[in-house]
N, CA, C and O atoms as a MOPAC input file, in Angstrom:
PM7 MOZYME 1SCF
protein

 N      2.53900 1    -5.97700 1     1.63700 1
 C      2.99800 1    -7.12800 1     0.87000 1
 C      3.76400 1    -6.59400 1    -0.32600 1
 O      3.16400 1    -6.29200 1    -1.35700 1
 N      5.07400 1    -6.47200 1    -0.20700 1
 C      5.85400 1    -5.88900 1    -1.29400 1
 C      6.92200 1    -6.82900 1    -1.83900 1
 O      7.43000 1    -6.59000 1    -2.93400 1
 N      7.27700 1    -7.87300 1    -1.13000 1
 C      8.27400 1    -8.82300 1    -1.61100 1
 C      7.62200 1    -9.86100 1    -2.50900 1
 O      6.42100 1    -9.80300 1    -2.77700 1
 N      8.42600 1   -10.81200 1    -2.97100 1
 C      7.87100 1   -11.90300 1    -3.76700 1
 C      6.98100 1   -12.78000 1    -2.89100 1
 O      7.28400 1   -13.02600 1    -1.72400 1
 N      5.88300 1   -13.24500 1    -3.47200 1
 C      4.97500 1   -14.11300 1    -2.72600 1
 C      4.14900 1   -14.93500 1    -3.69700 1
 O      4.07300 1   -14.63200 1    -4.88800 1
 N      3.52800 1   -15.98800 1    -3.16200 1
 C      2.59700 1   -16.81900 1    -3.91700 1
 C      1.41300 1   -17.15200 1    -3.01800 1
 O      1.59000 1   -17.60500 1    -1.88800 1
 N      0.20200 1   -16.92500 1    -3.53000 1
 C     -1.02600 1   -17.41300 1    -2.90800 1
 C     -1.44900 1   -18.63200 1    -3.71300 1
 O     -1.48900 1   -18.57200 1    -4.94200 1
 N     -1.76300 1   -19.73100 1    -3.04700 1
 C     -2.30500 1   -20.90100 1    -3.73200 1
 C     -3.58000 1   -21.32300 1    -3.02900 1
 O     -3.67200 1   -21.28100 1    -1.80200 1
 N     -4.56100 1   -21.73000 1    -3.81600 1
 C     -5.81000 1   -22.20000 1    -3.22600 1
 C     -6.58000 1   -23.00200 1    -4.26200 1
 O     -6.34900 1   -22.89300 1    -5.46600 1
 N     -7.49800 1   -23.80600 1    -3.75900 1
 C     -8.44500 1   -24.52900 1    -4.61000 1
 C     -9.73300 1   -23.73900 1    -4.63000 1
 O    -10.13900 1   -23.17200 1    -3.61500 1
 N    -10.38400 1   -23.69800 1    -5.79400 1
 C    -11.57900 1   -22.89700 1    -5.95500 1
 C    -12.65900 1   -23.71200 1    -6.65700 1
 O    -12.42600 1   -24.29900 1    -7.71400 1
 N    -13.83700 1   -23.73700 1    -6.05700 1
 C    -15.01300 1   -24.38400 1    -6.64400 1
 C    -16.16100 1   -23.39600 1    -6.51500 1
 O    -16.54600 1   -23.03300 1    -5.40300 1
 N    -16.70800 1   -22.96100 1    -7.63400 1
 C    -17.75200 1   -21.93900 1    -7.63500 1
 C    -19.04000 1   -22.53900 1    -8.18400 1
 O    -19.07300 1   -23.01300 1    -9.31900 1
 N    -20.10200 1   -22.51800 1    -7.37900 1
 C    -21.41500 1   -22.98700 1    -7.84400 1
 C    -22.16000 1   -21.87800 1    -8.58100 1
 O    -22.84200 1   -22.13700 1    -9.57200 1
 N    -22.03100 1   -20.65000 1    -8.10000 1
 C    -22.60700 1   -19.47100 1    -8.74400 1
 C    -21.84100 1   -18.26400 1    -8.20200 1
 O    -21.11600 1   -18.37300 1    -7.21300 1
 N    -22.00600 1   -17.13400 1    -8.84400 1
 C    -21.28000 1   -15.95300 1    -8.37600 1
 C    -22.00200 1   -14.68300 1    -8.80300 1
 O    -22.87900 1   -14.69700 1    -9.66600 1
 N    -21.60800 1   -13.59600 1    -8.17500 1
 C    -21.97900 1   -12.24100 1    -8.57500 1
 C    -20.68400 1   -11.51300 1    -8.91600 1
 O    -19.63600 1   -11.80500 1    -8.33900 1
 N    -20.75100 1   -10.57300 1    -9.84500 1
 C    -19.56700 1    -9.80300 1   -10.21300 1
 C    -18.99200 1    -9.12500 1    -8.97100 1
 O    -19.73400 1    -8.54100 1    -8.18100 1
 N    -17.71600 1    -9.19900 1    -8.80500 1
 C    -16.95900 1    -8.62400 1    -7.69300 1
 C    -17.11900 1    -9.38000 1    -6.37200 1
 O    -16.76300 1    -8.83000 1    -5.32900 1
 N    -17.63600 1   -10.61300 1    -6.36400 1
 C    -17.64800 1   -11.41100 1    -5.13200 1
 C    -16.21900 1   -11.59600 1    -4.64200 1
 O    -15.33200 1   -11.94400 1    -5.42200 1
 N    -15.99500 1   -11.36600 1    -3.36300 1
 C    -14.65400 1   -11.50900 1    -2.78200 1
 C    -14.39800 1   -12.95500 1    -2.36900 1
 O    -15.27000 1   -13.62500 1    -1.81400 1
 N    -13.19300 1   -13.41400 1    -2.65000 1
 C    -12.74600 1   -14.72700 1    -2.18800 1
 C    -11.87900 1   -14.54600 1    -0.95100 1
 O    -12.07000 1   -15.22200 1     0.06000 1
 N    -10.92800 1   -13.63100 1    -1.04000 1
 C    -10.00400 1   -13.34000 1     0.05200 1
 C     -9.73700 1   -11.84600 1     0.02000 1
 O     -9.52700 1   -11.27000 1    -1.04800 1
 N     -9.74400 1   -11.21100 1     1.20400 1
 C     -9.69400 1    -9.75700 1     1.24800 1
 C     -8.93800 1    -9.29500 1     2.48500 1
 O     -9.14700 1    -9.81600 1     3.58100 1
 N     -8.07200 1    -8.33000 1     2.30500 1
 C     -7.44200 1    -7.62500 1     3.42500 1
 C     -7.47700 1    -6.14100 1     3.09300 1
 O     -6.87700 1    -5.70800 1     2.10900 1
 N     -8.16900 1    -5.36800 1     3.89900 1
 C     -8.40200 1    -3.95300 1     3.63400 1
 C     -7.09600 1    -3.21600 1     3.34700 1
 O     -6.13000 1    -3.33800 1     4.10100 1
 N     -7.07100 1    -2.45500 1     2.25800 1
 C     -5.91700 1    -1.64900 1     1.83100 1
 C     -4.66900 1    -2.47100 1     1.53400 1
 O     -3.57300 1    -1.91500 1     1.47900 1
 N     -4.80700 1    -3.78100 1     1.34100 1
 C     -3.64900 1    -4.60800 1     1.00300 1
 C     -3.91000 1    -5.36300 1    -0.29700 1
 O     -3.21200 1    -5.14700 1    -1.28800 1
 N     -4.91800 1    -6.25400 1    -0.30400 1
 C     -5.21500 1    -6.99900 1    -1.51700 1
 C     -6.64400 1    -7.51800 1    -1.49200 1
 O     -7.31000 1    -7.52100 1    -0.45700 1
 N     -7.09200 1    -7.95500 1    -2.65900 1
 C     -8.43600 1    -8.47900 1    -2.82300 1
 C     -8.39200 1    -9.51700 1    -3.94400 1
 O     -7.92900 1    -9.21700 1    -5.04500 1
 N     -8.85900 1   -10.70600 1    -3.68200 1
 C     -9.03100 1   -11.72400 1    -4.71100 1
 C    -10.53100 1   -11.87400 1    -4.89400 1
 O    -11.25000 1   -12.18800 1    -3.94600 1
 N    -11.00400 1   -11.64800 1    -6.12000 1
 C    -12.44200 1   -11.60400 1    -6.34000 1
 C    -12.82400 1   -12.25700 1    -7.66700 1
 O    -11.98400 1   -12.49100 1    -8.53600 1
 N    -14.11400 1   -12.54100 1    -7.79000 1
 C    -14.64900 1   -13.12800 1    -9.01500 1
 C    -15.20400 1   -12.02900 1    -9.90900 1
 O    -15.80500 1   -11.06700 1    -9.43000 1
 N    -14.99900 1   -12.17900 1   -11.20100 1
 C    -15.54100 1   -11.24000 1   -12.18400 1
 C    -16.41200 1   -12.00900 1   -13.16700 1
 O    -16.19100 1   -13.19600 1   -13.40600 1
 N    -17.38900 1   -11.33700 1   -13.72800 1
 C    -18.28700 1   -11.96800 1   -14.68600 1
 C    -17.55500 1   -12.40200 1   -15.95000 1
 O    -16.61900 1   -11.74700 1   -16.40800 1
 N    -18.01000 1   -13.52900 1   -16.49900 1
 C    -17.52900 1   -13.99200 1   -17.79100 1
 C    -18.51900 1   -13.61400 1   -18.87100 1
 O    -19.34800 1   -12.72400 1   -18.68100 1
 N    -18.43500 1   -14.29200 1   -20.00900 1
 C    -19.28900 1   -13.95300 1   -21.15000 1
 C    -20.70300 1   -14.52000 1   -21.01800 1
 O    -21.59500 1   -14.14000 1   -21.77600 1
 N    -20.91100 1   -15.43300 1   -20.05400 1
 C    -22.24800 1   -15.96300 1   -19.79300 1
 C    -22.40500 1   -16.16200 1   -18.29100 1
 O    -21.43100 1   -16.04100 1   -17.54700 1
 N    -23.61500 1   -16.46500 1   -17.83700 1
 C    -23.89200 1   -16.54000 1   -16.39900 1
 C    -23.19300 1   -17.71300 1   -15.71100 1
 O    -23.06600 1   -17.70500 1   -14.48600 1
 N    -22.73700 1   -18.72000 1   -16.46100 1
 C    -22.05400 1   -19.86500 1   -15.85000 1
 C    -20.54200 1   -19.80500 1   -16.04600 1
 O    -19.85800 1   -20.81600 1   -15.88100 1
 N    -20.01500 1   -18.64000 1   -16.39300 1
 C    -18.57200 1   -18.45300 1   -16.57200 1
 C    -18.10000 1   -17.28500 1   -15.71300 1
 O    -18.85400 1   -16.35100 1   -15.44100 1
 N    -16.83800 1   -17.35500 1   -15.29100 1
 C    -16.27200 1   -16.28800 1   -14.47100 1
 C    -14.77000 1   -16.21200 1   -14.68800 1
 O    -14.16600 1   -17.09800 1   -15.29200 1
 N    -14.18300 1   -15.13600 1   -14.18200 1
 C    -12.73200 1   -14.96100 1   -14.14900 1
 C    -12.32800 1   -14.65300 1   -12.71400 1
 O    -13.15700 1   -14.23900 1   -11.90400 1
 N    -11.04900 1   -14.85500 1   -12.40100 1
 C    -10.51300 1   -14.52700 1   -11.08200 1
 C     -9.64700 1   -13.28900 1   -11.24200 1
 O     -8.80500 1   -13.22100 1   -12.13700 1
 N     -9.86000 1   -12.30800 1   -10.36500 1
 C     -9.07800 1   -11.08100 1   -10.41200 1
 C     -8.32800 1   -10.90700 1    -9.10300 1
 O     -8.87700 1   -11.12800 1    -8.02400 1
 N     -7.06600 1   -10.50700 1    -9.21000 1
 C     -6.25600 1   -10.14300 1    -8.05100 1
 C     -6.02100 1    -8.64900 1    -8.12100 1
 O     -5.54100 1    -8.13700 1    -9.13300 1
 N     -6.35500 1    -7.94900 1    -7.05100 1
 C     -6.18900 1    -6.50300 1    -6.96800 1
 C     -5.34700 1    -6.20500 1    -5.74800 1
 O     -5.64300 1    -6.68800 1    -4.65600 1
 N     -4.29000 1    -5.40600 1    -5.92000 1
 C     -3.39900 1    -5.10400 1    -4.81600 1
 C     -3.19000 1    -3.60500 1    -4.69400 1
 O     -2.99500 1    -2.91500 1    -5.69400 1
 N     -3.23200 1    -3.10600 1    -3.47200 1
 C     -2.92800 1    -1.70300 1    -3.19300 1
 C     -1.53300 1    -1.64800 1    -2.58400 1
 O     -1.30800 1    -2.17600 1    -1.49500 1
 N     -0.60400 1    -1.01900 1    -3.27500 1
 C      0.78300 1    -0.94300 1    -2.82900 1
 C      1.19300 1     0.51700 1    -2.66800 1
 O      0.49700 1     1.41700 1    -3.13600 1
 N      2.31600 1     0.74700 1    -2.01000 1
 C      2.82400 1     2.10800 1    -1.82200 1
 C      3.08000 1     2.79500 1    -3.16000 1
 O      2.90800 1     4.00900 1    -3.27900 1
 N      3.49000 1     2.02500 1    -4.16300 1
 C      3.80700 1     2.61600 1    -5.46800 1
 C      2.60900 1     2.57700 1    -6.41200 1
 O      2.78200 1     2.69600 1    -7.62500 1
 N      1.41200 1     2.41300 1    -5.88700 1
 C      0.20800 1     2.41000 1    -6.71100 1
 C     -0.51800 1     1.08400 1    -6.65700 1
 O     -0.01500 1     0.11300 1    -6.09100 1
 N     -1.68000 1     1.04400 1    -7.23400 1
 C     -2.49100 1    -0.16900 1    -7.26200 1
 C     -2.29800 1    -0.88600 1    -8.59100 1
 O     -2.01400 1    -0.26000 1    -9.61100 1
 N     -2.45200 1    -2.18000 1    -8.56800 1
 C     -2.41400 1    -2.94400 1    -9.81200 1
 C     -3.35300 1    -4.12200 1    -9.68000 1
 O     -3.71000 1    -4.52800 1    -8.57400 1
 N     -3.75000 1    -4.66700 1   -10.81600 1
 C     -4.59700 1    -5.84700 1   -10.79000 1
 C     -4.27700 1    -6.70900 1   -12.00500 1
 O     -3.74100 1    -6.24000 1   -13.00800 1
 N     -4.61900 1    -7.96200 1   -11.88000 1
 C     -4.46000 1    -8.89000 1   -12.99100 1
 C     -5.68700 1    -9.79300 1   -13.01500 1
 O     -6.30000 1   -10.04500 1   -11.97700 1
 N     -6.03800 1   -10.27100 1   -14.18400 1
 C     -7.24600 1   -11.03900 1   -14.39700 1
 C     -6.88500 1   -12.29600 1   -15.18500 1
 O     -6.04400 1   -12.24600 1   -16.08200 1
 N     -7.52200 1   -13.42900 1   -14.85200 1
 C     -7.26700 1   -14.63600 1   -15.64000 1
 C     -7.63100 1   -14.36400 1   -17.09400 1
 O     -8.61200 1   -13.67800 1   -17.37800 1
 N     -6.84400 1   -14.90000 1   -18.00400 1
 C     -7.12700 1   -14.69900 1   -19.42600 1
 C     -8.24500 1   -15.62100 1   -19.89400 1
 O     -9.03600 1   -15.24200 1   -20.75800 1
 N     -8.32000 1   -16.81500 1   -19.33900 1
 C     -9.37300 1   -17.76200 1   -19.71000 1
 C    -10.56100 1   -17.62600 1   -18.77100 1
 O    -10.40400 1   -17.32700 1   -17.58700 1
 N    -11.74300 1   -17.84700 1   -19.31200 1
 C    -12.92900 1   -17.91000 1   -18.47600 1
 C    -13.01000 1   -19.29500 1   -17.84100 1
 O    -12.63900 1   -20.29300 1   -18.45900 1
 N    -13.49200 1   -19.34800 1   -16.61700 1
 C    -13.62500 1   -20.59800 1   -15.88600 1
 C    -15.10000 1   -20.95200 1   -15.77700 1
 O    -15.96400 1   -20.07800 1   -15.84600 1
 N    -15.38100 1   -22.23300 1   -15.60700 1
 C    -16.76000 1   -22.71900 1   -15.53200 1
 C    -17.17400 1   -22.96800 1   -14.08600 1
 O    -16.34500 1   -23.31600 1   -13.24600 1
 N    -18.44500 1   -22.79000 1   -13.80800 1
 C    -19.00100 1   -23.18300 1   -12.50700 1
 C    -18.93200 1   -24.70000 1   -12.36100 1
 O    -18.84400 1   -25.42400 1   -13.35300 1
 N    -18.97300 1   -25.17400 1   -11.12000 1
 C    -19.03800 1   -26.60100 1   -10.77800 1
 C    -17.82600 1   -27.39700 1   -11.23600 1
 O    -17.94500 1   -28.57000 1   -11.58800 1
 N    -16.66200 1   -26.76200 1   -11.23300 1
 C    -15.39500 1   -27.41700 1   -11.56500 1
 C    -14.36600 1   -26.96100 1   -10.53000 1
 O    -14.32400 1   -25.78200 1   -10.17800 1
 N    -13.53500 1   -27.88800 1   -10.04000 1
 C    -12.44600 1   -27.52600 1    -9.12800 1
 C    -11.27500 1   -26.95500 1    -9.93000 1
 O    -10.89600 1   -27.50200 1   -10.96500 1
 N    -10.70800 1   -25.85100 1    -9.44200 1
 C     -9.52700 1   -25.22100 1   -10.05600 1
 C     -8.47000 1   -25.00500 1    -8.98400 1
 O     -8.78400 1   -24.61700 1    -7.85900 1
 N     -7.22300 1   -25.25500 1    -9.33600 1
 C     -6.09900 1   -24.92300 1    -8.47300 1
 C     -5.55400 1   -23.59500 1    -8.97400 1
 O     -5.08800 1   -23.49900 1   -10.10900 1
 N     -5.61000 1   -22.57300 1    -8.13300 1
 C     -5.21800 1   -21.21800 1    -8.51500 1
 C     -3.92900 1   -20.85000 1    -7.78500 1
 O     -3.79300 1   -21.10200 1    -6.58800 1
 N     -2.99800 1   -20.25900 1    -8.50200 1
 C     -1.77200 1   -19.71800 1    -7.90000 1
 C     -1.60000 1   -18.28700 1    -8.38900 1
 O     -1.67600 1   -18.01700 1    -9.58700 1
 N     -1.37200 1   -17.38500 1    -7.46100 1
 C     -1.10800 1   -15.98700 1    -7.78500 1
 C      0.30500 1   -15.68900 1    -7.31600 1
 O      0.60200 1   -15.78300 1    -6.12500 1
 N      1.16900 1   -15.33400 1    -8.24000 1
 C      2.58900 1   -15.10600 1    -7.94400 1
 C      2.96100 1   -13.66400 1    -8.22600 1
 O      2.66600 1   -13.13300 1    -9.29700 1
 N      3.60900 1   -13.03600 1    -7.26000 1
 C      4.09000 1   -11.66200 1    -7.43300 1
 C      5.61200 1   -11.68000 1    -7.35000 1
 O      6.19700 1   -12.33400 1    -6.48600 1
 N      6.24100 1   -10.94600 1    -8.26900 1
 C      7.70400 1   -10.91800 1    -8.36000 1
 C      8.20700 1    -9.51400 1    -8.04400 1
 O      7.47600 1    -8.53300 1    -8.18100 1
 N      9.46200 1    -9.43300 1    -7.62200 1
 C     10.01600 1    -8.15300 1    -7.17100 1
 C     10.08000 1    -7.09900 1    -8.26400 1
 O     10.17100 1    -5.91100 1    -7.95600 1
 N     10.03600 1    -7.49300 1    -9.52500 1
 C     10.02400 1    -6.48200 1   -10.58600 1
 C      8.62000 1    -5.94100 1   -10.82400 1
 O      8.35400 1    -5.30700 1   -11.84600 1
 N      7.71400 1    -6.19800 1    -9.86300 1
 C      6.37200 1    -5.61100 1    -9.79200 1
 C      5.39300 1    -6.14300 1   -10.83800 1
 O      4.54400 1    -5.38900 1   -11.31200 1
 N      5.48600 1    -7.39600 1   -11.20300 1
 C      4.44200 1    -7.98400 1   -12.04600 1
 C      3.87500 1    -9.19500 1   -11.33200 1
 O      4.54500 1    -9.84000 1   -10.52700 1
 N      2.61900 1    -9.48600 1   -11.65000 1
 C      1.87400 1   -10.52700 1   -10.97000 1
 C      1.19000 1   -11.39600 1   -12.01100 1
 O      0.63900 1   -10.88600 1   -12.98600 1
 N      1.22400 1   -12.70800 1   -11.80800 1
 C      0.55000 1   -13.67200 1   -12.69000 1
 C     -0.47200 1   -14.45600 1   -11.91100 1
 O     -0.29600 1   -14.72300 1   -10.72300 1
 N     -1.56500 1   -14.83100 1   -12.60000 1
 C     -2.51800 1   -15.80200 1   -12.04500 1
 C     -2.36500 1   -17.06200 1   -12.86200 1
 O     -3.05400 1   -18.05000 1   -12.60800 1

């Protein structure tokens, strides 16, 4: 996955463990949950393994359990990714 792309999905989390996978493809990418500042908060992390190295990005805001979120992960050809 090296060209521009967008992943979009709806996310509802009742509980989580750090590094729980949402979507995963071995040696390509991983969308996972990361711990927040309390047990009912989390962040979404996108991790990608590319020919030119690995990179990851993390949501800046913490998200709450039991709330629906629309998530979009966009990658651009100049090699930066936003959530």
